[in-house]
Amino acid sequence: MKGIILAGGNGTRMYPLTLACCKQLLPVYDKPMIFYPLSVLMLARIGEILVISTPSTTPSLRDLFGDGSHLGLDIGYAVQDEPRGIADALLIGADHIAGDDCALILGDNIFHGARFTDMLAASRAANHGCTLFSYPVTDPERYAVAELGSAGELLSIVEKPLHPRSENAITGLYLYDREVVEIARGIRPSSRGELEITDVNRAYLDAGRARLVELGRGFTWLDAGTPESLLEAAEYVRTLENRQGISVACIEEIALRMGFIDAEQCFRLGSELGASNYGRYVMEVAAEISAAH
């Protein structure tokens, strides 16, 4: 399975914060926002990842991650020169997907929960078309909303409904089979001139090949695309890290635990981060795991 992070857009909801800085490089407590979606793909054991962003932001993202080899990853880059919708990422990434299954995640989405790695593994194994992830929200009219049947089956997906039939918002994480590029090529721009990911998902639903995984109690999903939600995300991560002594979305630790790199390389990466608390944490994790083995 290949991975795509869509880190494009103009970030207009964040102005003036994003007038001179990409939204996905803004800090969510102690690390750049884009660490969080990258960590999800890594937890899903996806090592080949394409980052799609704007012409002005792509060089900064390349400076941040390079080719990903230090993390045991293969990270490439592509440009979306203007916002053309989420589904456009599937067309931009067609050569990257190259007939494989694909996981697409939005660059401002944050996921955290117990046994998330197991859920991702199970979702990959069970995916035979399209797998969507939902989360209950108090304002579902802002999102694409999933309607479920009595047996929990996915009945419909409605984009920003005036009268939502459920509180289940579709999150910005999508798993697709190898047919997704052809399906994306077949949809037409919406009234706002964009290729809507909901239209791709509906195509799978109409074919009877869409399933929904509900992220319920024990999970957190945050869309950090506004100043308020960015602050909420930072406060959540700060509280969790300080109380539990962990680091959420620490990509070096995840690379080690998922087998992309070894403890020696992880320790080296931590030492390169200077005197930061984050760097010390990476070195401590590497030392603990090395001692355990």
CSV table of C-alpha atoms in Angstrom, one decimal, residues 6-268:
chain,number,residue,atom,x,y,z
A,6,LEU,CA,-2.2,16.1,1.0
A,7,ALA,CA,-0.6,19.2,2.4
A,8,GLY,CA,-1.8,21.8,-0.1
A,9,GLY,CA,-4.3,24.6,0.0
A,10,ASN,CA,-3.8,28.3,0.8
A,11,GLY,CA,-4.7,28.0,4.5
A,12,THR,CA,-7.1,30.9,4.3
A,13,ARG,CA,-9.0,29.8,7.4
A,14,MET,CA,-5.8,30.4,9.3
A,15,TYR,CA,-5.0,33.9,8.1
A,16,PRO,CA,-2.8,35.8,9.1
A,17,LEU,CA,-1.0,32.8,10.6
A,18,THR,CA,-0.5,31.3,7.1
A,19,LEU,CA,0.2,34.4,5.1
A,20,ALA,CA,3.9,33.5,5.1
A,21,CYS,CA,3.9,29.9,6.4
A,22,CYS,CA,2.3,26.7,5.3
A,23,LYS,CA,-0.4,25.5,7.6
A,24,GLN,CA,1.1,22.0,7.9
A,25,LEU,CA,4.3,23.5,9.2
A,26,LEU,CA,2.6,25.3,12.1
A,27,PRO,CA,3.4,23.8,15.5
A,28,VAL,CA,1.0,21.5,17.3
A,29,TYR,CA,2.6,21.7,20.7
A,30,ASP,CA,6.2,20.5,20.2
A,31,LYS,CA,6.3,19.3,16.5
A,32,PRO,CA,5.1,20.4,13.1
A,33,MET,CA,1.5,19.6,12.2
A,34,ILE,CA,2.5,17.3,9.3
A,35,PHE,CA,4.3,14.9,11.7
A,36,TYR,CA,0.8,13.8,12.9
A,37,PRO,CA,-0.6,12.5,9.5
A,38,LEU,CA,2.9,11.1,8.6
A,39,SER,CA,2.8,9.1,11.9
A,40,VAL,CA,-0.6,7.6,10.9
A,41,LEU,CA,0.8,6.2,7.6
A,42,MET,CA,3.9,4.9,9.4
A,43,LEU,CA,1.6,3.2,12.0
A,44,ALA,CA,-0.2,1.5,9.1
A,45,ARG,CA,3.3,0.2,8.0
A,46,ILE,CA,3.3,2.3,4.8
A,47,GLY,CA,6.9,3.2,3.8
A,48,GLU,CA,6.4,4.7,0.4
A,49,ILE,CA,4.8,8.1,0.8
A,50,LEU,CA,4.1,11.1,-1.5
A,51,VAL,CA,3.7,14.5,0.0
A,52,ILE,CA,1.6,16.9,-2.1
A,53,SER,CA,1.8,20.6,-1.5
A,54,THR,CA,2.0,24.0,-3.1
A,55,PRO,CA,4.9,25.3,-5.1
A,56,SER,CA,6.0,27.6,-2.4
A,57,THR,CA,5.8,25.1,0.5
A,58,THR,CA,7.2,22.0,-1.2
A,59,PRO,CA,10.9,23.1,-0.7
A,60,SER,CA,10.3,23.6,3.0
A,61,LEU,CA,8.7,20.1,3.4
A,62,ARG,CA,11.6,18.6,1.4
A,63,ASP,CA,14.0,20.4,3.9
A,64,LEU,CA,12.1,18.9,6.8
A,65,PHE,CA,11.9,15.2,5.6
A,66,GLY,CA,14.4,14.9,2.7
A,67,ASP,CA,13.9,11.6,1.0
A,68,GLY,CA,12.8,9.9,4.2
A,69,SER,CA,15.7,7.4,4.2
A,70,HIS,CA,16.9,8.5,7.7
A,71,LEU,CA,13.5,7.2,8.9
A,72,GLY,CA,13.6,4.1,6.7
A,73,LEU,CA,11.0,5.6,4.4
A,74,ASP,CA,10.8,6.5,0.8
A,75,ILE,CA,9.3,10.0,0.6
A,76,GLY,CA,8.6,11.8,-2.6
A,77,TYR,CA,7.1,15.2,-3.4
A,78,ALA,CA,4.6,16.6,-5.9
A,79,VAL,CA,3.0,20.0,-6.5
A,80,GLN,CA,-0.6,21.0,-6.5
A,81,ASP,CA,-0.3,24.4,-8.1
A,82,GLU,CA,-3.8,25.5,-7.1
A,83,PRO,CA,-6.6,24.0,-4.9
A,84,ARG,CA,-8.5,21.5,-7.1
A,85,GLY,CA,-10.1,19.4,-4.4
A,86,ILE,CA,-9.0,16.4,-2.2
A,87,ALA,CA,-9.6,13.9,-5.0
A,88,ASP,CA,-7.2,15.7,-7.2
A,89,ALA,CA,-4.4,14.3,-5.0
A,90,LEU,CA,-5.3,10.8,-6.4
A,91,LEU,CA,-4.6,12.1,-9.9
A,92,ILE,CA,-1.4,13.9,-9.0
A,93,GLY,CA,-0.3,10.8,-7.2
A,94,ALA,CA,-1.3,8.3,-10.0
A,95,ASP,CA,2.3,7.4,-10.9
A,96,HIS,CA,3.1,7.0,-7.2
A,97,ILE,CA,0.2,4.7,-6.6
A,98,ALA,CA,1.1,2.8,-9.8
A,99,GLY,CA,-1.7,0.2,-9.5
A,100,ASP,CA,-1.3,-0.4,-5.8
A,101,ASP,CA,-3.7,0.1,-2.9
A,102,CYS,CA,-3.5,3.6,-1.4
A,103,ALA,CA,-4.0,5.5,1.9
A,104,LEU,CA,-4.7,9.2,1.6
A,105,ILE,CA,-4.6,11.4,4.6
A,106,LEU,CA,-5.1,15.2,5.0
A,107,GLY,CA,-2.1,17.2,6.3
A,108,ASP,CA,-4.1,18.9,9.1
A,109,ASN,CA,-5.7,15.7,10.6
A,110,ILE,CA,-4.6,14.4,14.0
A,111,PHE,CA,-5.6,10.9,15.2
A,112,HIS,CA,-4.8,9.3,18.5
A,113,GLY,CA,-6.1,6.3,20.3
A,114,ALA,CA,-5.4,3.0,22.1
A,115,ARG,CA,-4.6,0.1,19.7
A,116,PHE,CA,-4.8,2.4,16.7
A,117,THR,CA,-2.0,0.4,15.1
A,118,ASP,CA,-4.1,-2.8,15.4
A,119,MET,CA,-7.1,-1.0,13.9
A,120,LEU,CA,-5.1,0.2,10.9
A,121,ALA,CA,-3.7,-3.2,10.3
A,122,ALA,CA,-7.2,-4.8,10.4
A,123,SER,CA,-8.6,-2.1,8.2
A,124,ARG,CA,-5.9,-2.7,5.6
A,125,ALA,CA,-6.5,-6.4,5.6
A,126,ALA,CA,-10.3,-6.0,5.3
A,127,ASN,CA,-10.2,-3.3,2.6
A,128,HIS,CA,-11.7,-4.5,-0.7
A,129,GLY,CA,-12.6,-1.1,-2.1
A,130,CYS,CA,-12.9,1.9,0.1
A,131,THR,CA,-12.5,2.1,3.9
A,132,LEU,CA,-13.6,5.3,5.6
A,133,PHE,CA,-13.2,6.4,9.3
A,134,SER,CA,-15.9,8.3,11.1
A,135,TYR,CA,-15.9,10.2,14.4
A,136,PRO,CA,-18.9,11.6,16.4
A,137,VAL,CA,-19.0,15.4,16.4
A,138,THR,CA,-21.4,18.0,17.7
A,139,ASP,CA,-21.4,20.0,14.5
A,140,PRO,CA,-21.8,17.4,11.7
A,141,GLU,CA,-23.2,20.0,9.3
A,142,ARG,CA,-19.5,21.1,8.7
A,143,TYR,CA,-18.5,17.7,7.4
A,144,ALA,CA,-19.3,14.8,5.1
A,145,VAL,CA,-21.7,12.8,7.2
A,146,ALA,CA,-22.2,9.0,7.2
A,147,GLU,CA,-25.6,7.5,7.6
A,148,LEU,CA,-25.6,4.0,9.0
A,149,GLY,CA,-28.2,1.2,8.9
A,150,SER,CA,-29.4,-0.8,11.9
A,151,ALA,CA,-26.6,-3.3,11.4
A,152,GLY,CA,-24.0,-0.6,11.2
A,153,GLU,CA,-23.7,-0.8,7.4
A,154,LEU,CA,-22.9,2.4,5.5
A,155,LEU,CA,-26.0,3.7,3.7
A,156,SER,CA,-25.2,7.1,2.5
A,157,ILE,CA,-22.6,9.9,2.6
A,158,VAL,CA,-23.8,13.5,2.5
A,159,GLU,CA,-21.5,16.5,2.2
A,160,LYS,CA,-22.2,19.3,4.7
A,161,PRO,CA,-25.9,18.4,5.2
A,162,LEU,CA,-28.4,21.0,6.4
A,163,HIS,CA,-30.1,18.3,8.4
A,164,PRO,CA,-27.6,15.7,9.3
A,165,ARG,CA,-28.9,12.1,9.7
A,166,SER,CA,-26.1,11.2,12.1
A,167,GLU,CA,-23.3,12.7,14.1
A,168,ASN,CA,-20.7,10.6,12.3
A,169,ALA,CA,-18.3,12.9,10.5
A,170,ILE,CA,-16.1,11.3,7.8
A,171,THR,CA,-12.5,12.0,8.8
A,172,GLY,CA,-9.6,12.9,6.5
A,173,LEU,CA,-8.1,9.3,6.4
A,174,TYR,CA,-9.1,7.1,3.4
A,175,LEU,CA,-8.0,3.6,2.3
A,176,TYR,CA,-8.6,2.7,-1.3
A,177,ASP,CA,-8.0,-0.3,-3.6
A,178,ARG,CA,-6.1,-0.1,-6.8
A,179,GLU,CA,-9.1,1.1,-8.8
A,180,VAL,CA,-9.2,4.5,-7.1
A,181,VAL,CA,-7.3,6.4,-9.7
A,182,GLU,CA,-9.7,5.3,-12.5
A,183,ILE,CA,-12.6,6.2,-10.3
A,184,ALA,CA,-11.1,9.7,-9.5
A,185,ARG,CA,-10.6,10.2,-13.3
A,186,GLY,CA,-14.3,9.6,-13.8
A,187,ILE,CA,-15.7,12.2,-11.5
A,188,ARG,CA,-16.4,15.8,-12.5
A,189,PRO,CA,-15.7,19.1,-10.7
A,190,SER,CA,-18.4,20.2,-8.2
A,191,SER,CA,-20.2,23.5,-8.2
A,192,ARG,CA,-17.2,25.1,-6.5
A,193,GLY,CA,-14.9,23.8,-9.2
A,194,GLU,CA,-13.2,21.1,-7.2
A,195,LEU,CA,-12.9,17.3,-7.4
A,196,GLU,CA,-14.7,16.2,-4.3
A,197,ILE,CA,-13.4,13.2,-2.4
A,198,THR,CA,-17.0,12.5,-1.3
A,199,ASP,CA,-17.8,11.8,-5.0
A,200,VAL,CA,-15.1,9.1,-5.1
A,201,ASN,CA,-16.4,7.6,-1.9
A,202,ARG,CA,-19.9,7.6,-3.2
A,203,ALA,CA,-18.8,5.7,-6.3
A,204,TYR,CA,-17.4,3.0,-4.1
A,205,LEU,CA,-20.6,3.1,-2.0
A,206,ASP,CA,-22.8,2.8,-5.1
A,207,ALA,CA,-20.8,-0.3,-6.1
A,208,GLY,CA,-21.3,-1.9,-2.7
A,209,ARG,CA,-17.6,-1.7,-1.9
A,210,ALA,CA,-17.4,1.0,0.8
A,211,ARG,CA,-17.1,0.3,4.5
A,212,LEU,CA,-17.0,2.5,7.6
A,213,VAL,CA,-14.8,2.1,10.7
A,214,GLU,CA,-16.2,4.1,13.6
A,215,LEU,CA,-13.6,5.8,15.8
A,216,GLY,CA,-15.5,5.8,19.1
A,217,ARG,CA,-14.7,5.9,22.7
A,218,GLY,CA,-10.9,5.9,23.4
A,219,PHE,CA,-10.1,7.7,20.2
A,220,THR,CA,-9.5,11.3,19.4
A,221,TRP,CA,-9.7,13.0,16.0
A,222,LEU,CA,-8.9,16.6,15.5
A,223,ASP,CA,-9.0,18.7,12.3
A,224,ALA,CA,-6.5,21.4,13.1
A,225,GLY,CA,-7.5,23.7,10.2
A,226,THR,CA,-8.6,26.7,12.2
A,227,PRO,CA,-6.9,28.8,14.9
A,228,GLU,CA,-9.3,27.5,17.5
A,229,SER,CA,-8.8,23.8,16.6
A,230,LEU,CA,-5.0,24.3,16.3
A,231,LEU,CA,-4.9,25.5,19.9
A,232,GLU,CA,-7.2,22.7,21.0
A,233,ALA,CA,-4.9,20.2,19.3
A,234,ALA,CA,-1.8,21.7,21.0
A,235,GLU,CA,-3.5,21.6,24.4
A,236,TYR,CA,-4.6,18.0,23.9
A,237,VAL,CA,-1.1,16.9,22.9
A,238,ARG,CA,0.6,18.9,25.7
A,239,THR,CA,-1.7,17.4,28.4
A,240,LEU,CA,-1.4,13.9,27.1
A,241,GLU,CA,2.4,14.0,26.8
A,242,ASN,CA,2.9,15.7,30.2
A,243,ARG,CA,0.6,13.3,32.1
A,244,GLN,CA,1.6,10.1,30.4
A,245,GLY,CA,5.3,10.7,29.6
A,246,ILE,CA,4.9,9.8,26.0
A,247,SER,CA,5.4,11.8,22.7
A,248,VAL,CA,2.4,11.7,20.4
A,249,ALA,CA,3.4,11.4,16.7
A,250,CYS,CA,7.1,11.0,17.4
A,251,ILE,CA,8.1,9.8,14.0
A,252,GLU,CA,11.6,8.6,15.1
A,253,GLU,CA,10.1,6.4,17.8
A,254,ILE,CA,7.4,5.1,15.5
A,255,ALA,CA,10.1,4.3,12.8
A,256,LEU,CA,11.9,2.3,15.5
A,257,ARG,CA,8.9,0.5,16.9
A,258,MET,CA,7.5,-0.4,13.4
A,259,GLY,CA,10.9,-1.7,12.3
A,260,PHE,CA,11.8,0.9,9.7
A,261,ILE,CA,15.0,1.7,11.6
A,262,ASP,CA,17.1,0.2,14.4
A,263,ALA,CA,17.8,1.6,17.9
A,264,GLU,CA,21.2,2.8,16.9
A,265,GLN,CA,19.8,4.9,14.1
A,266,CYS,CA,17.0,6.2,16.3
A,267,PHE,CA,19.5,7.3,19.0
A,268,ARG,CA,21.5,9.0,16.3
